[in-house]
XYZ file of C-alpha atoms in Angstrom:
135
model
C 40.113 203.216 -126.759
C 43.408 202.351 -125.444
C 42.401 199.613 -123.116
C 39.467 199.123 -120.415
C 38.743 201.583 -118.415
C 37.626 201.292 -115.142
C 35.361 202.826 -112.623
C 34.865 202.582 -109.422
C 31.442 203.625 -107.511
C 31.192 206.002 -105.020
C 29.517 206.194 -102.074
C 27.120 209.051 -101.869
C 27.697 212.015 -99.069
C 24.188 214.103 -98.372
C 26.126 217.245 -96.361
C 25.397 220.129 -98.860
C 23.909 218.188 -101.332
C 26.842 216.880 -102.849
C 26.962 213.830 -104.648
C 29.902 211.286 -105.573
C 29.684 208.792 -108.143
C 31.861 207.001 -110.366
C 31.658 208.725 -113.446
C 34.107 210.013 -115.991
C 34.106 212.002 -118.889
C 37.223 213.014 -120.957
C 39.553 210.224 -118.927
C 37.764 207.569 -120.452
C 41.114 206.813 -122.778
C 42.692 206.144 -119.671
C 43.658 202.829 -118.809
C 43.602 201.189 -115.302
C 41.189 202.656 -112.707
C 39.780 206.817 -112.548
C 37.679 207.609 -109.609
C 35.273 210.654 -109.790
C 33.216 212.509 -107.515
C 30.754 214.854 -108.419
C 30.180 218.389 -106.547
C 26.034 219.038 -106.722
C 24.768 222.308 -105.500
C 21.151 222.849 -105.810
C 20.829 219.173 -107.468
C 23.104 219.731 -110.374
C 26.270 218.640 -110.663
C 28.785 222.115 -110.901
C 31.850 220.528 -110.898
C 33.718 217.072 -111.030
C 36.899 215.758 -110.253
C 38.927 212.749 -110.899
C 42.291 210.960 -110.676
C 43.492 208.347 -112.675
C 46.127 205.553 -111.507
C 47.393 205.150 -115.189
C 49.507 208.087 -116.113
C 48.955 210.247 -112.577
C 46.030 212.589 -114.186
C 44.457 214.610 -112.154
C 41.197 215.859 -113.098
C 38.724 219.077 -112.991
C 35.486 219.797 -115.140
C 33.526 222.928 -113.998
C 29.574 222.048 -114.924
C 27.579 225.373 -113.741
C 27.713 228.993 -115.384
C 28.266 230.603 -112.354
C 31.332 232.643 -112.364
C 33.205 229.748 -110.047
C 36.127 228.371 -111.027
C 36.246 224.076 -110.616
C 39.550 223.000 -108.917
C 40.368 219.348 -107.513
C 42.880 220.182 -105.016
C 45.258 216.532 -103.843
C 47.525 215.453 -101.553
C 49.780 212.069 -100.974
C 50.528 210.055 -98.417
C 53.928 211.599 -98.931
C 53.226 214.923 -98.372
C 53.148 216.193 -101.784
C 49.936 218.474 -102.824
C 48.579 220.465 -106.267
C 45.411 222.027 -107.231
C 43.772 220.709 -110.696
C 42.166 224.407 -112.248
C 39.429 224.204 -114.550
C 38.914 228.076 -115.205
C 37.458 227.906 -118.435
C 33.849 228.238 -117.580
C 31.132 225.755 -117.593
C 31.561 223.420 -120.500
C 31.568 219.622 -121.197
C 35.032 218.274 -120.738
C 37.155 217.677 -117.862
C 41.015 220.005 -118.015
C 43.776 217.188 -117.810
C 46.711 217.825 -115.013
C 49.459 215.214 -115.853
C 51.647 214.668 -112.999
C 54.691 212.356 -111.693
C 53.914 211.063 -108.639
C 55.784 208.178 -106.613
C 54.064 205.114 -107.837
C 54.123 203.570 -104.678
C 52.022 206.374 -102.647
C 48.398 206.918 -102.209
C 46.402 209.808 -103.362
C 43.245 211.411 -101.760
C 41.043 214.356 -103.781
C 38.396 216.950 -103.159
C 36.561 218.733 -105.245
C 35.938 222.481 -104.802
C 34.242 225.380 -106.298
C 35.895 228.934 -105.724
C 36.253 232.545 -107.281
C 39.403 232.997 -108.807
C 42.567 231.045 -108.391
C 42.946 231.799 -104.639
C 39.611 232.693 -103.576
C 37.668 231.441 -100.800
C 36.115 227.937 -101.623
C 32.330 228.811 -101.701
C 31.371 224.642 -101.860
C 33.780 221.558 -101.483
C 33.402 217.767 -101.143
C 34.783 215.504 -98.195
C 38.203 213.865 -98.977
C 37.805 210.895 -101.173
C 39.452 207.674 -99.502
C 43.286 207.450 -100.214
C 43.384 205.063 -103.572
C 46.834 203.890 -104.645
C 48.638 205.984 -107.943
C 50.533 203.360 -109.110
C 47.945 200.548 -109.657
């Protein structure tokens, strides 16, 4: 492992059954802090999403067999925004999207489930917070 990673805890959101908790799978070589949140339909998790301050990864695992595609779609307190696609089906690791963002800006995330890359968005989480890229 390339240093300690950490997590932070979520707070949980019960709108459409969706969960968010602090949990990470493939960025756990990351070092400094990843948040998660966890999309739950039906009380499984069908997608995930992270970002992680070290490195400006952007993160999108798609859980459920279901024909959806996962996508964490961002934004900055600067105005820039990108969509994380996981189109690869349900499976057990998180797609990495490496970006270069201004270190001194502030990201928020969502996580959403859709069909096809511009589809309508058939399940999405609230915003996270704004956390800080740089760390």
């Amino acid at each position: 492992m390339l240093g300690t990673l950490k997590l932070k805890l979520l707070g949980t959101a019960t709108a459409a059954g969706i969960l968010a908790i602090g949990i990470a799978a493939s960025p756990a070589q990351a070092q400094g802090t990843t948040w998660c949140d966890n999309l739950e339909i039906g009380g499984e998790v069908a997608a995930r999403g992270c970002f992680s301050e070290y490195g400006d990864h952007v993160y999108a695992g798609d859980y459920r067999a279901d024909g959806w595609r996962a996508v964490t779609e961002w934004k900055t307190n600067y105005g820039r925004t990108g969509e994380c696609h996981d189109d690869r089906g349900a499976t057990d690791t998180l797609v990495d999207c490496n970006y270069d963002m201004a270190e001194s800006g502030s990201i928020t995330f969502r996580i959403v489930v859709r069909n096809g890359e511009d589809g309508t968005n058939q399940y999405q989480t609230g915003w996270h917070k704004y956390v800080p890229i740089g760390g």
